[in-house]
Coordinates of C-alpha atoms in Angstrom, one line a residue:
Chain A
M1 CA -276.5 64.0 9.2
I2 CA -276.0 64.5 13.1
Q3 CA -276.1 61.4 15.2
L4 CA -275.3 61.3 19.1
K5 CA -274.9 58.1 20.9
D6 CA -274.9 58.2 24.8
V7 CA -273.0 61.1 25.0
H8 CA -271.9 62.4 28.4
F9 CA -270.4 65.8 29.5
T10 CA -269.7 67.0 32.9
Y11 CA -268.3 70.3 33.9
G12 CA -266.0 69.3 36.8
C13 CA -268.2 67.1 38.9
H14 CA -271.5 69.0 37.3
P15 CA -272.9 66.9 34.7
V16 CA -274.6 68.7 32.1
L17 CA -275.4 66.3 29.4
D18 CA -276.3 62.7 31.0
G19 CA -276.5 60.2 28.0
I20 CA -277.6 62.2 25.3
S21 CA -278.8 60.0 22.0
L22 CA -280.3 62.1 19.2
Y23 CA -280.5 62.1 15.5
V24 CA -281.0 64.8 13.1
Q25 CA -282.2 63.5 9.5
E26 CA -282.1 65.3 6.5
G27 CA -285.1 67.6 5.8
E28 CA -286.1 67.8 9.6
V29 CA -286.5 70.8 11.8
V30 CA -285.1 69.5 15.2
G31 CA -286.3 71.9 18.1
V32 CA -284.2 71.4 21.6
T33 CA -285.8 73.3 24.5
G34 CA -285.3 73.2 28.4
P35 CA -284.9 75.6 31.3
N36 CA -281.7 77.3 31.8
G37 CA -278.9 75.3 32.9
A38 CA -280.3 72.3 30.9
G39 CA -277.4 71.7 28.6
K40 CA -278.8 73.2 25.5
S41 CA -276.3 75.0 24.4
T42 CA -273.8 73.0 25.6
L43 CA -275.5 70.2 23.5
L44 CA -274.5 72.4 20.3
H45 CA -271.0 73.1 21.2
V46 CA -270.3 69.4 21.7
I47 CA -271.8 68.9 18.0
M48 CA -269.8 71.5 16.6
G49 CA -266.5 70.1 18.3
L50 CA -266.1 73.1 19.9
I51 CA -265.9 71.1 23.7
K52 CA -265.0 67.2 23.8
P53 CA -267.6 64.8 25.5
Q54 CA -266.2 62.4 28.3
S55 CA -267.7 59.8 26.9
G56 CA -270.3 58.8 23.8
E57 CA -270.2 58.9 19.9
I58 CA -270.8 62.3 17.7
K59 CA -271.2 61.6 14.1
V60 CA -271.5 64.7 11.9
F61 CA -272.2 63.8 8.2
G62 CA -271.1 59.9 8.9
V63 CA -267.5 61.3 10.2
P64 CA -267.0 61.4 13.8
V65 CA -266.7 64.7 15.2
S66 CA -263.0 65.1 16.1
K67 CA -262.1 63.9 12.4
F68 CA -264.8 66.1 10.6
K69 CA -263.2 68.9 8.4
D70 CA -266.0 70.3 6.2
W71 CA -267.4 72.7 8.7
H72 CA -268.7 74.8 5.9
R73 CA -271.5 72.3 5.3
I74 CA -272.9 73.5 8.8
G75 CA -274.1 77.0 8.8
Y76 CA -274.0 78.0 12.9
V77 CA -275.5 81.0 14.4
S78 CA -274.2 81.2 17.8
Q79 CA -276.1 82.6 20.9
R80 CA -273.0 85.4 21.1
A81 CA -274.1 86.4 17.8
A82 CA -276.9 88.4 19.5
F83 CA -274.9 90.0 21.5
F84 CA -271.8 91.3 19.5
N85 CA -270.3 94.3 19.6
R86 CA -272.9 96.9 18.2
S87 CA -270.3 99.6 17.2
Y88 CA -268.1 97.1 15.7
P89 CA -267.4 98.9 12.2
A90 CA -268.6 96.8 9.4
T91 CA -271.9 96.7 6.8
V92 CA -274.3 94.0 6.5
F93 CA -272.4 92.9 3.4
E94 CA -269.2 92.5 5.0
V95 CA -270.3 90.4 8.2
V96 CA -272.2 88.4 5.5
L97 CA -269.1 87.7 3.4
S98 CA -267.1 87.2 6.4
G99 CA -269.2 83.8 7.0
R100 CA -267.1 82.5 3.8
A101 CA -263.4 82.8 5.4
A102 CA -263.1 79.5 6.4
L103 CA -264.4 78.0 3.1
R104 CA -262.1 80.4 1.2
G105 CA -259.3 79.3 3.1
M106 CA -256.2 81.1 4.4
F107 CA -254.0 83.1 2.2
R108 CA -256.7 83.9 -0.1
F109 CA -259.0 86.8 -0.7
F110 CA -262.5 86.8 -1.3
G111 CA -263.9 86.5 -4.9
R112 CA -266.2 87.0 -7.0
E113 CA -268.3 83.7 -6.4
D114 CA -268.0 84.4 -2.6
K115 CA -269.6 87.8 -3.3
R116 CA -272.4 86.1 -5.4
C117 CA -272.9 83.8 -2.4
A118 CA -273.2 86.5 -0.1
E119 CA -275.6 88.6 -2.0
E120 CA -277.6 85.3 -2.6
A121 CA -277.8 84.9 1.0
L122 CA -279.1 88.3 1.8
E123 CA -281.8 88.0 -0.7
R124 CA -282.7 84.8 0.7
V125 CA -283.4 86.9 4.0
N126 CA -284.8 89.9 2.6
M127 CA -282.1 91.9 3.3
L128 CA -280.2 92.8 0.2
S129 CA -281.1 96.3 -0.1
R130 CA -279.8 97.0 3.4
R131 CA -276.2 95.4 2.2
N132 CA -274.5 98.8 2.6
V133 CA -276.3 99.9 6.2
A134 CA -273.8 99.7 9.1
L135 CA -274.8 96.5 11.3
G136 CA -275.1 98.5 14.2
E137 CA -277.8 100.7 12.5
L138 CA -280.1 97.8 12.2
S139 CA -283.0 96.4 14.4
G140 CA -282.3 93.4 16.5
G141 CA -284.9 91.2 14.2
Q142 CA -282.9 92.3 11.3
Q143 CA -279.6 91.7 12.9
Q144 CA -280.6 88.0 13.4
R145 CA -281.3 88.0 10.1
V146 CA -278.1 88.9 9.0
M147 CA -276.5 86.4 11.4
I148 CA -278.7 84.1 9.7
A149 CA -277.3 85.2 6.2
R150 CA -273.9 85.0 7.3
A151 CA -274.5 81.3 8.1
L152 CA -276.5 80.7 4.9
A153 CA -273.4 82.2 2.7
V154 CA -271.5 78.9 3.0
Q155 CA -274.9 77.0 1.1
P156 CA -274.7 74.7 4.3
R157 CA -276.6 71.7 4.4
I158 CA -278.0 72.0 7.6
L159 CA -278.6 75.1 9.8
I160 CA -277.8 75.0 13.4
M161 CA -278.9 77.8 15.6
D162 CA -278.4 78.6 19.5
E163 CA -281.1 80.9 21.0
P164 CA -282.1 82.7 17.6
T165 CA -285.0 84.7 19.6
N166 CA -282.4 86.2 21.4
G167 CA -282.8 90.2 21.2
V168 CA -286.0 89.8 18.9
D169 CA -289.0 91.6 19.8
A170 CA -292.7 90.0 19.2
V171 CA -293.1 91.5 15.8
N172 CA -290.0 90.4 14.4
L173 CA -290.2 87.1 15.9
V174 CA -293.0 86.4 13.5
E175 CA -290.9 87.6 10.8
L176 CA -287.9 85.0 11.9
S177 CA -290.6 82.2 11.9
R178 CA -291.4 83.2 8.3
L179 CA -288.1 83.0 7.4
L180 CA -287.1 79.9 8.9
K181 CA -290.2 78.2 7.6
N182 CA -289.4 79.5 4.3
L183 CA -286.0 78.2 4.2
H184 CA -287.2 74.8 5.4
D185 CA -289.2 74.8 2.6
E186 CA -286.4 75.1 0.3
G187 CA -284.7 72.1 1.5
V188 CA -282.6 73.5 4.3
T189 CA -282.2 71.2 7.6
M190 CA -282.2 72.9 11.1
M191 CA -281.5 72.3 14.3
L192 CA -282.7 75.3 16.7
V193 CA -282.0 75.6 20.3
S194 CA -284.5 77.9 22.2
H195 CA -286.1 78.4 25.9
E196 CA -289.3 79.6 24.1
S197 CA -290.8 76.3 23.9
E198 CA -294.1 77.3 22.4
W199 CA -292.1 79.2 19.3
L200 CA -290.3 76.4 18.7
S201 CA -293.1 73.7 18.4
S202 CA -294.5 76.1 16.0
L203 CA -291.4 75.3 14.0
A204 CA -289.9 72.1 14.7
S205 CA -291.2 68.4 13.0
K206 CA -289.2 66.9 16.1
R207 CA -289.3 68.4 19.2
V208 CA -286.8 67.3 22.2
C209 CA -287.3 68.6 25.8
L210 CA -283.8 68.8 27.4
D211 CA -282.8 68.9 30.8
R212 CA -279.3 67.3 31.2
K213 CA -280.8 64.4 30.1
I214 CA -283.7 64.1 26.9
C215 CA -286.8 64.1 29.1
S216 CA -289.3 64.0 26.2
C217 CA -289.0 63.6 22.3
N218 CA -291.4 62.6 19.7
C219 CA -289.5 60.7 17.8
H220 CA -289.6 56.9 17.5
Y221 CA -286.0 55.8 19.6
Y222 CA -288.2 57.6 22.6
P223 CA -291.1 56.0 22.6
G224 CA -294.0 57.2 24.6
E225 CA -292.8 60.9 24.3
I226 CA -293.8 61.4 28.1
R227 CA -290.7 60.1 29.6
W228 CA -289.6 63.3 31.0
R229 CA -291.6 62.2 34.3
D230 CA -288.7 60.1 34.7
C231 CA -285.7 62.5 34.9
M232 CA -287.8 65.2 36.3
M233 CA -285.6 67.4 38.9
S234 CA -287.7 69.4 41.2
R235 CA -286.1 72.7 41.1
Q236 CA -287.2 72.6 37.0
E237 CA -290.5 70.7 37.5
K238 CA -292.9 73.5 37.1
Y239 CA -290.6 74.7 33.8
S240 CA -290.6 71.2 32.5
L241 CA -294.1 70.4 32.9
D242 CA -294.9 73.8 30.8
C243 CA -292.6 72.6 28.5
A244 CA -293.7 69.5 27.9
D245 CA -297.2 70.4 27.9
S246 CA -296.5 72.6 24.8
L247 CA -294.5 69.8 23.2
V248 CA -297.6 67.7 23.4
R249 CA -299.9 70.5 22.2
G250 CA -297.2 71.3 19.5
Chain B
M1 CA -239.9 120.2 -0.8
D2 CA -236.3 121.6 0.4
I3 CA -236.4 119.7 3.6
F4 CA -236.7 116.4 2.2
Q5 CA -233.2 117.1 0.5
Y6 CA -231.3 116.0 3.7
E7 CA -230.7 112.5 4.1
F8 CA -231.7 112.5 7.3
M9 CA -235.2 113.8 6.7
Q10 CA -235.9 111.0 3.2
R11 CA -234.8 108.4 6.1
A12 CA -237.2 109.4 8.3
L13 CA -240.0 109.9 5.8
I14 CA -239.7 106.4 4.6
G15 CA -239.5 105.0 8.1
G16 CA -242.3 107.0 9.2
L17 CA -244.5 106.3 6.2
L18 CA -244.0 102.8 6.8
V19 CA -244.9 102.7 10.4
G20 CA -247.9 105.0 9.4
V21 CA -249.4 102.4 7.6
I22 CA -248.5 99.1 10.0
C23 CA -249.4 101.1 13.1
P24 CA -252.9 101.9 12.1
I25 CA -254.1 98.4 10.7
I26 CA -252.7 96.3 13.6
G27 CA -254.4 99.1 15.9
L28 CA -257.5 98.5 14.3
F29 CA -257.5 94.6 15.4
I30 CA -256.3 95.6 18.7
T31 CA -258.9 98.0 19.6
L32 CA -261.7 95.4 17.9
R33 CA -260.3 92.7 20.5
R34 CA -260.5 95.4 23.3
M35 CA -256.6 95.0 24.1
S36 CA -255.8 98.6 23.7
M37 CA -253.6 98.3 26.3
I38 CA -251.3 95.3 24.7
A39 CA -249.8 98.1 22.8
D40 CA -248.3 99.5 26.0
A41 CA -247.2 96.6 27.8
L42 CA -245.2 95.4 24.7
S43 CA -243.9 98.8 24.2
H44 CA -242.3 98.7 27.7
V45 CA -241.1 95.3 27.1
C46 CA -239.2 96.9 24.2
L47 CA -237.7 99.2 26.4
S48 CA -235.9 96.6 28.4
G49 CA -234.9 95.1 24.8
V50 CA -233.6 98.4 23.8
A51 CA -231.4 98.8 26.8
A52 CA -229.8 95.1 26.5
G53 CA -229.4 95.9 22.8
L54 CA -227.1 99.5 24.1
L55 CA -225.6 97.4 26.9
M56 CA -224.5 94.4 24.6
G57 CA -223.6 96.3 21.3
A58 CA -226.2 95.1 19.4
Q59 CA -228.7 96.9 17.2
P60 CA -231.4 97.9 19.4
V61 CA -234.4 97.6 17.0
I62 CA -233.8 94.0 16.9
S63 CA -233.0 93.6 20.4
A64 CA -236.1 95.2 21.1
S65 CA -237.8 92.8 18.5
A66 CA -237.0 89.8 20.2
F67 CA -237.6 91.1 23.8
A68 CA -241.3 91.8 22.5
L69 CA -241.8 88.5 20.6
G70 CA -241.0 86.9 24.1
G71 CA -243.0 89.6 25.8
S72 CA -245.9 88.6 23.6
L73 CA -245.8 84.6 23.9
L74 CA -245.6 85.4 27.5
I75 CA -248.9 87.6 27.6
E76 CA -250.8 84.6 25.3
L77 CA -249.6 82.2 28.2
L78 CA -250.6 84.2 31.0
R79 CA -253.9 84.8 29.4
E80 CA -254.5 81.2 29.3
K81 CA -253.8 81.2 33.2
Y82 CA -255.8 83.8 33.9
K83 CA -258.7 83.3 31.4
N84 CA -261.2 85.4 33.6
Y85 CA -258.7 88.2 33.9
S86 CA -256.7 88.4 30.8
E87 CA -255.7 92.3 31.5
L88 CA -253.6 90.7 34.6
S89 CA -251.5 89.5 31.9
I90 CA -250.7 92.9 30.2
A91 CA -250.0 94.0 33.8
I92 CA -247.7 91.7 34.9
I93 CA -245.7 92.0 31.5
L94 CA -245.8 95.5 31.4
S95 CA -244.1 95.5 35.2
A96 CA -241.7 93.2 34.1
G97 CA -240.5 95.0 31.1
V98 CA -240.2 98.6 33.1
A99 CA -238.4 96.5 35.9
I100 CA -236.0 94.8 33.3
A101 CA -235.4 98.0 31.4
A102 CA -234.8 99.9 34.6
I103 CA -231.9 97.4 35.8
L104 CA -230.4 97.3 32.4
I105 CA -230.4 101.3 32.2
G106 CA -228.6 101.4 35.8
L107 CA -226.0 98.9 34.5
G108 CA -225.5 101.2 31.5
N109 CA -225.3 104.0 33.5
G110 CA -228.0 105.6 31.6
F111 CA -226.3 105.3 28.2
N112 CA -225.4 109.1 28.2
G113 CA -228.9 110.2 27.6
G114 CA -229.1 107.8 24.4
I115 CA -231.9 106.0 25.6
M116 CA -233.9 109.1 25.3
S117 CA -234.0 109.1 21.6
Y118 CA -235.7 105.8 21.9
L119 CA -238.2 107.0 24.3
F120 CA -239.4 109.5 22.0
G121 CA -238.1 109.3 18.7
S122 CA -235.7 111.1 16.7
I123 CA -235.6 111.6 13.2
V124 CA -231.6 113.0 13.2
L125 CA -230.7 109.5 14.7
I126 CA -232.3 107.6 12.3
T127 CA -229.5 105.4 10.4
V128 CA -229.6 103.6 7.1
E129 CA -229.2 100.7 9.2
D130 CA -232.5 101.6 11.0
I131 CA -234.2 101.8 7.8
Y132 CA -233.5 98.5 6.3
V133 CA -234.4 96.8 9.7
I134 CA -237.5 98.5 9.7
A135 CA -238.3 97.5 6.1
I136 CA -237.0 93.8 6.7
I137 CA -239.0 93.4 9.7
G138 CA -242.2 95.9 8.7
L139 CA -243.0 94.9 5.4
P140 CA -243.3 91.1 6.2
V141 CA -245.7 91.9 9.0
L142 CA -247.8 94.4 6.5
L143 CA -247.8 91.7 4.1
L144 CA -248.7 88.8 6.6
T145 CA -251.6 91.2 8.3
I146 CA -253.3 91.9 4.9
L147 CA -253.0 88.0 4.0
F148 CA -254.9 87.4 7.4
I149 CA -257.3 90.2 7.2
K150 CA -260.4 87.7 6.7
E151 CA -259.6 85.8 9.5
L152 CA -259.0 88.7 11.9
F153 CA -261.9 90.1 10.8
V154 CA -263.9 86.7 11.9
I155 CA -262.3 86.3 15.0
T156 CA -262.5 89.7 16.2
F157 CA -266.4 90.1 15.1
D158 CA -267.2 86.5 16.8
E159 CA -264.6 84.3 17.8
E160 CA -267.1 81.3 18.7
T161 CA -268.3 81.4 15.1
A162 CA -264.9 81.7 14.0
R163 CA -263.8 78.2 15.8
A164 CA -267.1 76.9 14.7
G165 CA -265.9 77.5 11.4
G166 CA -262.9 75.2 11.6
L167 CA -260.4 78.5 11.8
P168 CA -257.2 78.0 13.6
V169 CA -258.3 80.5 16.2
K170 CA -255.7 80.0 18.9
L171 CA -253.0 80.3 16.4
I172 CA -254.3 83.2 14.5
N173 CA -254.5 84.8 18.0
V174 CA -250.5 84.2 18.8
G175 CA -249.5 84.9 15.5
F176 CA -251.5 88.5 15.6
T177 CA -249.8 89.1 18.9
A178 CA -246.6 88.4 17.6
L179 CA -247.0 90.8 14.9
T180 CA -248.1 93.5 17.1
A181 CA -244.9 93.2 19.1
L182 CA -242.7 93.3 15.9
T183 CA -244.6 96.0 14.7
I184 CA -243.9 98.2 18.2
A185 CA -240.2 97.3 17.9
V186 CA -240.1 98.7 14.0
S187 CA -242.1 101.7 15.2
L188 CA -240.2 102.8 18.3
R189 CA -237.3 104.5 16.3
I190 CA -239.7 106.9 14.7
V191 CA -242.2 107.6 17.4
G192 CA -240.4 106.4 20.5
I193 CA -241.4 103.8 22.5
L194 CA -243.8 105.8 24.8
L195 CA -246.0 107.1 22.3
V196 CA -246.0 104.5 19.9
S197 CA -249.3 103.1 21.2
S198 CA -250.7 106.4 20.5
L199 CA -250.2 105.8 16.4
M200 CA -251.6 102.1 16.9
V201 CA -255.2 103.3 18.6
L202 CA -255.7 107.1 17.6
P203 CA -255.9 106.7 13.9
V204 CA -258.6 104.1 14.7
A205 CA -260.6 106.2 17.1
I206 CA -260.7 109.0 14.3
A207 CA -261.6 106.3 11.4
M208 CA -264.5 105.0 14.0
Q209 CA -266.0 108.2 13.9
L210 CA -266.2 109.0 10.1
A211 CA -266.1 105.3 8.3
K212 CA -269.2 102.8 9.3
S213 CA -267.7 99.9 7.0
F214 CA -264.5 97.9 8.2
R215 CA -263.0 98.7 4.9
G216 CA -263.8 102.4 5.4
T217 CA -262.6 102.4 8.8
L218 CA -259.0 100.2 7.8
V219 CA -258.6 102.9 5.0
T220 CA -259.4 105.9 6.9
A221 CA -257.1 104.9 9.6
V222 CA -254.2 104.3 7.5
V223 CA -254.6 107.7 5.9
S224 CA -254.6 109.5 9.1
G225 CA -251.9 107.9 10.5
E226 CA -250.1 108.7 7.4
I227 CA -251.1 112.4 7.5
S228 CA -250.2 112.4 11.3
V229 CA -246.2 111.0 10.3
L230 CA -246.2 113.7 7.6
I231 CA -247.1 116.9 9.7
G232 CA -245.5 115.6 12.9
L233 CA -242.6 114.9 11.1
L234 CA -242.5 118.5 9.4
C235 CA -243.2 120.2 12.9
S236 CA -240.2 118.4 14.2
F237 CA -238.0 119.7 11.7
Y238 CA -239.0 123.2 11.7
L239 CA -239.9 123.4 15.7
D240 CA -237.1 121.3 16.6
L241 CA -239.4 119.0 18.6
P242 CA -239.5 115.0 19.0
P243 CA -241.2 113.4 16.0
G244 CA -243.0 111.2 18.5
G245 CA -244.8 113.7 20.5
A246 CA -245.4 116.1 17.3
I247 CA -247.1 113.1 15.4
V248 CA -249.0 112.3 18.6
M249 CA -250.1 115.7 19.3
T250 CA -251.1 116.0 15.1
L251 CA -253.2 112.8 15.9
V252 CA -255.2 114.2 18.9
L253 CA -255.8 117.5 17.4
M254 CA -257.4 115.5 14.3
L255 CA -259.5 113.4 16.9
V256 CA -260.5 116.4 18.7
L257 CA -261.6 118.2 15.0
V258 CA -263.3 114.8 14.3
L259 CA -265.1 114.6 17.6
V260 CA -266.4 118.3 17.4
L261 CA -267.5 117.8 14.0
T262 CA -269.5 114.5 14.1
P263 CA -270.9 114.5 18.0
R264 CA -273.8 111.9 17.0
R265 CA -271.9 109.5 15.9
A266 CA -269.5 109.9 19.1
A267 CA -272.2 109.0 21.7
S268 CA -272.9 105.5 19.7
V269 CA -269.2 104.3 19.5

């Protein structure tokens, strides 16, 4: 579904992604973790075509990302979704329905099909009963479920989430894990980025530790799994050790 | 009502009701983009456009529209230059608008006080030609805004996801700023240059206290705008007040009433 080959991205002279190769195949749950500034969000931005890498090849559903048009096949929950304007005047249903705006196309209003898909998405995240509640009145965990429903409203083949645990307390984190597991059981492929490496380990079938380079990965094209030692950087050594340990345990 | 037998009041009512719909709709998205001050900047650019129109004998609303469009594009260009201080672009254009207006008004020797009717609005001076110009520019602005309402919702809610979804965010943002400029230009004859931003922002402030859904906020803002235009025009006629001042003071009183009656929501918005 998603292929990255030797992707390099730098902000000025500061390398953020240094030769990243990664594959996301149908049915997988790929978890990407790493310390702050490791390039996790940048990796997603590159995949989503929001920024252009200096070199390397990125394909989405077999199409080079620069030529890819069917973005509705990907459900994206950005990190900013956790920090949205809480007094934004909108109900849960209006927010979820808005997820179908790009799919519906310009100069066209939402129709019955859009409303049905939005209701179905709310049902999947168990929030249909709260459809008419203002978004700002929900807890952090419930708001995150609404954001996931918004991404699911386009009936995507893959769900990509950037730091989904932000703003979610411990109790709601269990609920979030259960929801994501259910979605995976329903056949949704997922790519999750989080600094919570242990939480990620409990969900991901393919686990990647990123620190500008891919430090470790339990996948066949990174044999040995403990390659993280090769690219370890002193400032992040402790974090990366913890991170790699949790991946090995997971 | 008897007063609407007067032709100038009929013209004021038609123009007023039209801007009473457009201003709150545009104002809602301006507020949600947290760019309320853009309306002030563009209205001051309109002042220079009106002065240029009066100086050259052109239709002032049309010259104000042209100036406002230019100003809106410059604001977008400057926002790119000052990405981390985007409010600077608004301050720069506001200053330039006032400076050009001061020079042009000086060149026109104050236009015999005629500029005053554009500063605070005037119901007796609205001509049939003004109404045609307001309708020809205002109705397409209204139609385009309604057609792009779902895209504007997505962009104001979460711009990153909008871009990731494949929406042409930059194009829509520039287009929306241009629509804002045109809205201000067509509204200035009714409410005046100095108060047009109030008709955009105050109905939204009222609606945000009363409604919790997006649709509800939009409808409440438009209804508030229309009520204020009607009451403001009546006050303007009977008390001989400038219509802009009367309309905006009606909105201020409505807002105070709403804030007093809904104190709990006031704390959360």
